[in-house]
Amino acid sequence: MQQPRYRREDLQLGIVHLGMGAFVRAHMAVATEAALHATGDLRWGICGVSLRHADVRDALVPQQGLYTVATRDADEHGQARQHLQVVGCVRELLVAPDNPAAVLQRLAAAATRIVSLTITEKGYCRDPANGTLQWDHPDIVADLTQPDAPRSALGYLARSLALRRAQGLGGITLLSLDNLPANSHTLRGLLLALAERLDPALADWITTHCSFPCSMVDRIVPRTTAADVDVVSRALGCQDAAPVLAEPFFDWAVEDHFAAGRPDWQHGGARFVPEAAPWETLKLRMVNGAHSCIAYLGAAAGWATVDAALGHEPLRRFVDALLRDEVAPTLPALPGLDHETYRAALLQRFANPALAHRTQQIAMDGTQKLPQRLLGTVRQRLVQGQPIKHLALGLAAWVHYLSGQDETGARYAIDDPLAGALQAHLAAAPTDALDAARHWLRFATVFGDLADCEPLARNMALALAALRQHGVEQSLASWH
């Protein structure tokens, strides 16, 4: 078991992270921990900020911010194994609704050099179909009327940067780690749009003094269960109320454009690249796109975890063909990357039995995820006049999943910020498969300019009809 080997009390809080969930604690924090050990540069302690809920703070504060990363896979005999690492770089935890002033003070502090974010796609108050700021979003409306008491992540950033500017402090780096195309550039555009409305001079200052490096992050981090807490705590010999789980695989391609320095994250597996966009496209289309297809097909079939779903050979063949025949041809060439090898390794990662990554967890927030995970690939294939049969099945699986009942008869809730609108759209859907496909393409928040795309409608209709008539497994078995 690995433990911190530096003086935690000497850590300065150089990073403020918004959205202190499991992913960042198993990814950026692990890379930061490695940098601290390798260099002894203690300017990069982390203040974790939760924007909505207090559960992470309440679990970690009694542990002085310490928590365990349990890296899990299977040995050559298929037996689960885990490696434990205690991470110590998180030194402060705040909850924005409980104390917004403290969050603003930390964001605007002189020691703060990097503000990073994992707030999920929906946290950016962004229209997923066209990428613009949702000016009618309740949090954005509140931020415009009461900028001193922000509610959104963008509002906190805008107000804290205004405070930095007023204090004569320098700029900082704003680093999105979310699964968005051009993630930090997207963050920049949304933040500048809000800042321009609040104070055009602030927008100019941000443009001049702050940097927004894009990055691609990749590590599978399942939700921790109560059973996981018990297993990890027994292995530690003491109680850890908030361990996180992760696969051994770790990747992070990040542009090296930092306004006020950075940790030497390469010691933890990061790669500094001139441009992250090709790596982002690879991740969004191969990893996230396939994950969403597995999630909707698996959840609709009643297959609870990704590894269990991939244990059904028709699904495994489908995912392999999707990635090989429809996704990989849309990807840019990357130095040292062989798509065949990458695809095989990805399928092996998905099949990791030690993770028990739940399909329902991945299925969350489909309206926010599908535009970048699947529809960018669909658009490119359509422009090129190429088949989209497998992609259309993935989209039809989402529609099929929205019924809220799997093939075993078990019911489940649709966890999505637009759940109400989805329910209304579902209730109004025609029974005919082609009419239903056309109806769903008019759900503008997801499909945008594809509303009248007849080739996509016809491909989705074939898939919808198959799923309704034959179920998931049989449809996959005949989907060539």
Coordinates of N, CA, C and O in Angstrom, one line a residue, residues 21-105:
G21 N -15.8 15.0 -7.2 CA -16.4 13.6 -7.2 C -15.3 12.6 -7.3 O -14.1 12.8 -7.1
A22 N -15.7 11.3 -7.6 CA -14.8 10.2 -7.6 C -13.8 10.3 -8.7 O -12.6 9.9 -8.5
F23 N -14.2 10.8 -9.9 CA -13.3 10.8 -11.0 C -12.0 11.6 -10.7 O -10.9 11.1 -10.9
V24 N -12.1 12.8 -10.3 CA -10.9 13.6 -10.1 C -10.0 13.0 -9.0 O -8.8 13.1 -9.0
R25 N -10.7 12.4 -8.0 CA -9.9 11.8 -6.9 C -9.1 10.6 -7.4 O -8.1 10.3 -6.7
A26 N -9.6 10.0 -8.4 CA -8.8 8.8 -9.0 C -8.0 9.2 -10.2 O -7.3 8.3 -10.7
H27 N -8.0 10.5 -10.6 CA -7.3 10.8 -11.8 C -6.3 12.0 -11.5 O -5.1 11.8 -11.2
M28 N -6.8 13.3 -11.6 CA -5.8 14.4 -11.4 C -5.2 14.3 -10.0 O -4.0 14.7 -9.9
A29 N -5.9 14.0 -9.0 CA -5.3 14.0 -7.7 C -4.2 12.9 -7.6 O -3.2 13.1 -6.9
V30 N -4.4 11.8 -8.2 CA -3.4 10.7 -8.2 C -2.1 11.2 -9.0 O -1.0 11.0 -8.5
A31 N -2.3 11.9 -10.1 CA -1.2 12.5 -10.8 C -0.5 13.6 -10.0 O 0.8 13.7 -10.0
T32 N -1.2 14.4 -9.3 CA -0.7 15.4 -8.4 C 0.1 14.8 -7.3 O 1.2 15.2 -6.9
E33 N -0.4 13.7 -6.7 CA 0.3 13.0 -5.7 C 1.7 12.5 -6.2 O 2.7 12.6 -5.5
A34 N 1.7 12.0 -7.4 CA 3.0 11.5 -8.0 C 3.9 12.6 -8.2 O 5.2 12.5 -7.9
A35 N 3.4 13.8 -8.6 CA 4.3 14.9 -8.8 C 4.9 15.4 -7.5 O 6.1 15.8 -7.4
L36 N 4.1 15.5 -6.5 CA 4.6 15.9 -5.1 C 5.7 15.0 -4.7 O 6.7 15.4 -4.2
H37 N 5.5 13.7 -4.8 CA 6.6 12.7 -4.4 C 7.8 12.9 -5.3 O 9.0 12.7 -4.8
A38 N 7.7 13.1 -6.6 CA 8.8 13.1 -7.5 C 9.6 14.3 -7.3 O 10.9 14.3 -7.5
T39 N 9.0 15.5 -7.1 CA 9.7 16.8 -7.1 C 9.8 17.5 -5.8 O 10.7 18.3 -5.6
G40 N 9.0 17.1 -4.8 CA 9.0 17.8 -3.5 C 8.5 19.2 -3.6 O 8.6 20.0 -2.7
D41 N 7.9 19.6 -4.7 CA 7.3 21.0 -4.9 C 5.9 21.0 -4.3 O 5.0 20.4 -4.8
L42 N 5.8 21.6 -3.1 CA 4.6 21.5 -2.3 C 3.6 22.7 -2.5 O 2.8 22.9 -1.7
R43 N 3.7 23.3 -3.7 CA 2.8 24.4 -4.0 C 1.5 23.9 -4.5 O 0.6 24.7 -4.8
W44 N 1.3 22.6 -4.6 CA 0.2 22.1 -5.4 C -0.8 21.3 -4.6 O -1.4 20.3 -5.1
G45 N -1.1 21.6 -3.4 CA -2.1 21.0 -2.6 C -3.5 21.4 -3.3 O -3.6 22.4 -4.0
I46 N -4.5 20.6 -3.0 CA -5.8 20.7 -3.7 C -6.9 21.1 -2.6 O -7.0 20.5 -1.6
C47 N -7.6 22.2 -3.0 CA -8.9 22.5 -2.3 C -10.0 21.9 -3.2 O -10.2 22.4 -4.3
G48 N -10.8 21.0 -2.6 CA -11.9 20.5 -3.4 C -13.2 21.2 -3.0 O -13.5 21.3 -1.8
V49 N -13.9 21.6 -4.1 CA -15.2 22.3 -3.9 C -16.3 21.5 -4.5 O -16.3 21.1 -5.6
S50 N -17.3 21.2 -3.6 CA -18.5 20.6 -4.1 C -19.5 21.7 -4.4 O -19.8 22.5 -3.5
L51 N -20.1 21.7 -5.5 CA -21.0 22.8 -5.9 C -22.5 22.5 -5.5 O -23.3 23.4 -5.6
R52 N -22.8 21.3 -5.1 CA -24.2 21.0 -4.8 C -24.4 20.3 -3.5 O -25.1 20.7 -2.6
H53 N -23.6 19.2 -3.2 CA -23.9 18.4 -2.1 C -22.7 18.3 -1.1 O -21.5 18.5 -1.6
A54 N -23.0 18.0 0.1 CA -21.9 18.0 1.2 C -21.3 16.6 1.5 O -20.5 16.5 2.3
D55 N -21.7 15.6 0.7 CA -21.4 14.2 1.1 C -19.9 14.0 1.1 O -19.3 13.3 2.0
V56 N -19.2 14.5 0.0 CA -17.7 14.3 0.0 C -17.0 15.0 1.1 O -16.2 14.4 1.8
R57 N -17.4 16.2 1.3 CA -16.8 17.0 2.4 C -17.0 16.3 3.8 O -16.1 16.1 4.6
D58 N -18.3 15.9 4.0 CA -18.6 15.3 5.3 C -17.9 13.9 5.5 O -17.6 13.6 6.7
A59 N -17.6 13.2 4.4 CA -16.8 12.0 4.6 C -15.4 12.2 4.8 O -14.7 11.5 5.5
L60 N -14.8 13.2 4.1 CA -13.3 13.4 4.1 C -12.8 14.3 5.2 O -11.7 14.1 5.6
V61 N -13.6 15.3 5.6 CA -13.0 16.2 6.6 C -12.6 15.4 7.9 O -11.6 15.7 8.5
P62 N -13.4 14.5 8.4 CA -13.0 13.7 9.6 C -11.7 12.9 9.3 O -11.0 12.5 10.3
Q63 N -11.4 12.6 8.1 CA -10.2 11.9 7.7 C -9.0 12.9 7.3 O -8.1 12.4 6.7
Q64 N -9.2 14.2 7.6 CA -8.2 15.2 7.2 C -7.9 15.2 5.7 O -6.8 15.5 5.2
G65 N -9.0 14.8 4.9 CA -8.8 14.8 3.5 C -8.2 13.6 2.9 O -8.2 13.4 1.7
L66 N -7.7 12.7 3.7 CA -7.1 11.4 3.2 C -8.2 10.5 2.7 O -9.3 10.4 3.2
Y67 N -7.9 9.8 1.6 CA -8.8 8.7 1.1 C -7.9 7.7 0.3 O -6.7 8.0 0.0
T68 N -8.5 6.6 0.0 CA -7.9 5.5 -0.7 C -8.3 5.4 -2.1 O -9.5 5.4 -2.4
V69 N -7.4 5.1 -3.0 CA -7.7 4.7 -4.4 C -7.5 3.2 -4.5 O -6.3 2.8 -4.2
A70 N -8.5 2.5 -4.8 CA -8.4 1.0 -4.9 C -8.4 0.7 -6.4 O -9.4 0.8 -7.1
T71 N -7.2 0.3 -6.9 CA -7.1 0.0 -8.3 C -7.4 -1.5 -8.5 O -6.7 -2.3 -7.9
R72 N -8.3 -1.8 -9.3 CA -8.8 -3.2 -9.4 C -8.8 -3.7 -10.8 O -9.1 -3.0 -11.8
D73 N -8.4 -5.0 -10.9 CA -8.4 -5.7 -12.2 C -8.5 -7.2 -11.8 O -8.8 -7.6 -10.7
A74 N -8.2 -8.1 -12.8 CA -8.2 -9.5 -12.5 C -6.9 -10.1 -12.9 O -6.2 -9.6 -13.9
D75 N -6.4 -11.1 -12.2 CA -5.2 -11.8 -12.6 C -5.4 -12.7 -13.8 O -6.4 -12.8 -14.4
E76 N -4.3 -13.5 -14.1 CA -4.4 -14.3 -15.3 C -5.4 -15.5 -15.1 O -5.8 -16.1 -16.1
H77 N -5.8 -15.7 -13.9 CA -6.8 -16.8 -13.6 C -8.2 -16.2 -13.5 O -9.1 -16.9 -13.2
G78 N -8.4 -14.9 -13.8 CA -9.7 -14.2 -13.7 C -10.1 -13.9 -12.3 O -11.2 -13.5 -12.0
Q79 N -9.1 -14.0 -11.3 CA -9.4 -13.6 -9.9 C -9.2 -12.1 -9.7 O -8.2 -11.6 -10.1
A80 N -10.2 -11.5 -9.0 CA -10.1 -10.1 -8.8 C -9.0 -9.8 -7.8 O -8.7 -10.5 -6.9
R81 N -8.3 -8.6 -8.1 CA -7.2 -8.2 -7.2 C -7.3 -6.7 -7.1 O -7.9 -6.0 -8.0
Q82 N -6.7 -6.1 -6.1 CA -6.7 -4.6 -5.9 C -5.4 -4.2 -5.3 O -4.7 -4.9 -4.5
H83 N -5.0 -3.0 -5.7 CA -3.9 -2.3 -5.1 C -4.4 -1.0 -4.4 O -5.2 -0.3 -5.0
L84 N -3.9 -0.7 -3.2 CA -4.4 0.4 -2.5 C -3.4 1.5 -2.4 O -2.2 1.3 -2.2
Q85 N -3.8 2.8 -2.6 CA -3.0 4.0 -2.5 C -3.7 5.0 -1.6 O -4.8 5.4 -2.0
V86 N -3.1 5.5 -0.6 CA -3.7 6.5 0.2 C -3.2 7.9 -0.4 O -2.0 8.1 -0.5
V87 N -4.1 8.7 -0.7 CA -3.8 10.0 -1.4 C -3.9 11.1 -0.3 O -4.9 11.2 0.4
G88 N -2.9 12.0 -0.3 CA -2.9 13.0 0.7 C -2.9 14.5 0.2 O -2.8 15.4 1.1
C89 N -3.0 14.7 -1.1 CA -2.8 16.1 -1.6 C -4.1 16.9 -1.4 O -4.0 18.1 -1.7
V90 N -5.2 16.3 -1.0 CA -6.4 17.1 -0.8 C -6.4 17.6 0.6 O -6.5 16.9 1.6
R91 N -6.2 19.0 0.8 CA -6.0 19.5 2.1 C -7.2 20.4 2.6 O -7.2 20.8 3.8
E92 N -8.1 20.7 1.7 CA -9.3 21.5 2.2 C -10.5 21.1 1.3 O -10.4 20.8 0.2
L93 N -11.7 21.1 2.0 CA -12.9 20.7 1.3 C -14.0 21.7 1.6 O -14.2 22.0 2.8
L94 N -14.6 22.3 0.6 CA -15.6 23.3 0.8 C -16.9 22.9 0.1 O -16.8 22.1 -0.9
V95 N -18.0 23.4 0.5 CA -19.3 23.1 -0.1 C -19.9 24.5 -0.5 O -20.2 25.3 0.4
A96 N -20.1 24.8 -1.8 CA -20.4 26.1 -2.2 C -21.7 26.6 -1.6 O -21.7 27.8 -1.1
P97 N -22.8 25.9 -1.6 CA -24.1 26.4 -1.0 C -23.9 26.8 0.5 O -24.6 27.6 1.0
D98 N -23.1 26.0 1.2 CA -22.9 26.3 2.6 C -22.2 27.5 2.9 O -22.4 28.2 3.9
N99 N -21.1 27.8 2.1 CA -20.3 29.0 2.4 C -19.7 29.5 1.1 O -18.5 29.3 0.7
P100 N -20.6 30.2 0.3 CA -20.1 30.7 -1.0 C -18.9 31.7 -0.9 O -18.0 31.8 -1.7
A101 N -18.9 32.5 0.2 CA -17.8 33.4 0.4 C -16.5 32.8 0.6 O -15.5 33.2 0.0
A102 N -16.5 31.6 1.3 CA -15.2 30.9 1.4 C -14.7 30.4 0.1 O -13.5 30.3 -0.2
V103 N -15.6 29.9 -0.7 CA -15.2 29.4 -2.0 C -14.7 30.5 -2.9 O -13.6 30.4 -3.5
L104 N -15.3 31.7 -2.9 CA -14.8 32.8 -3.7 C -13.5 33.2 -3.2 O -12.6 33.6 -3.9
Q105 N -13.3 33.3 -1.8 CA -12.0 33.7 -1.3 C -10.9 32.7 -1.7 O -9.8 33.2 -2.0

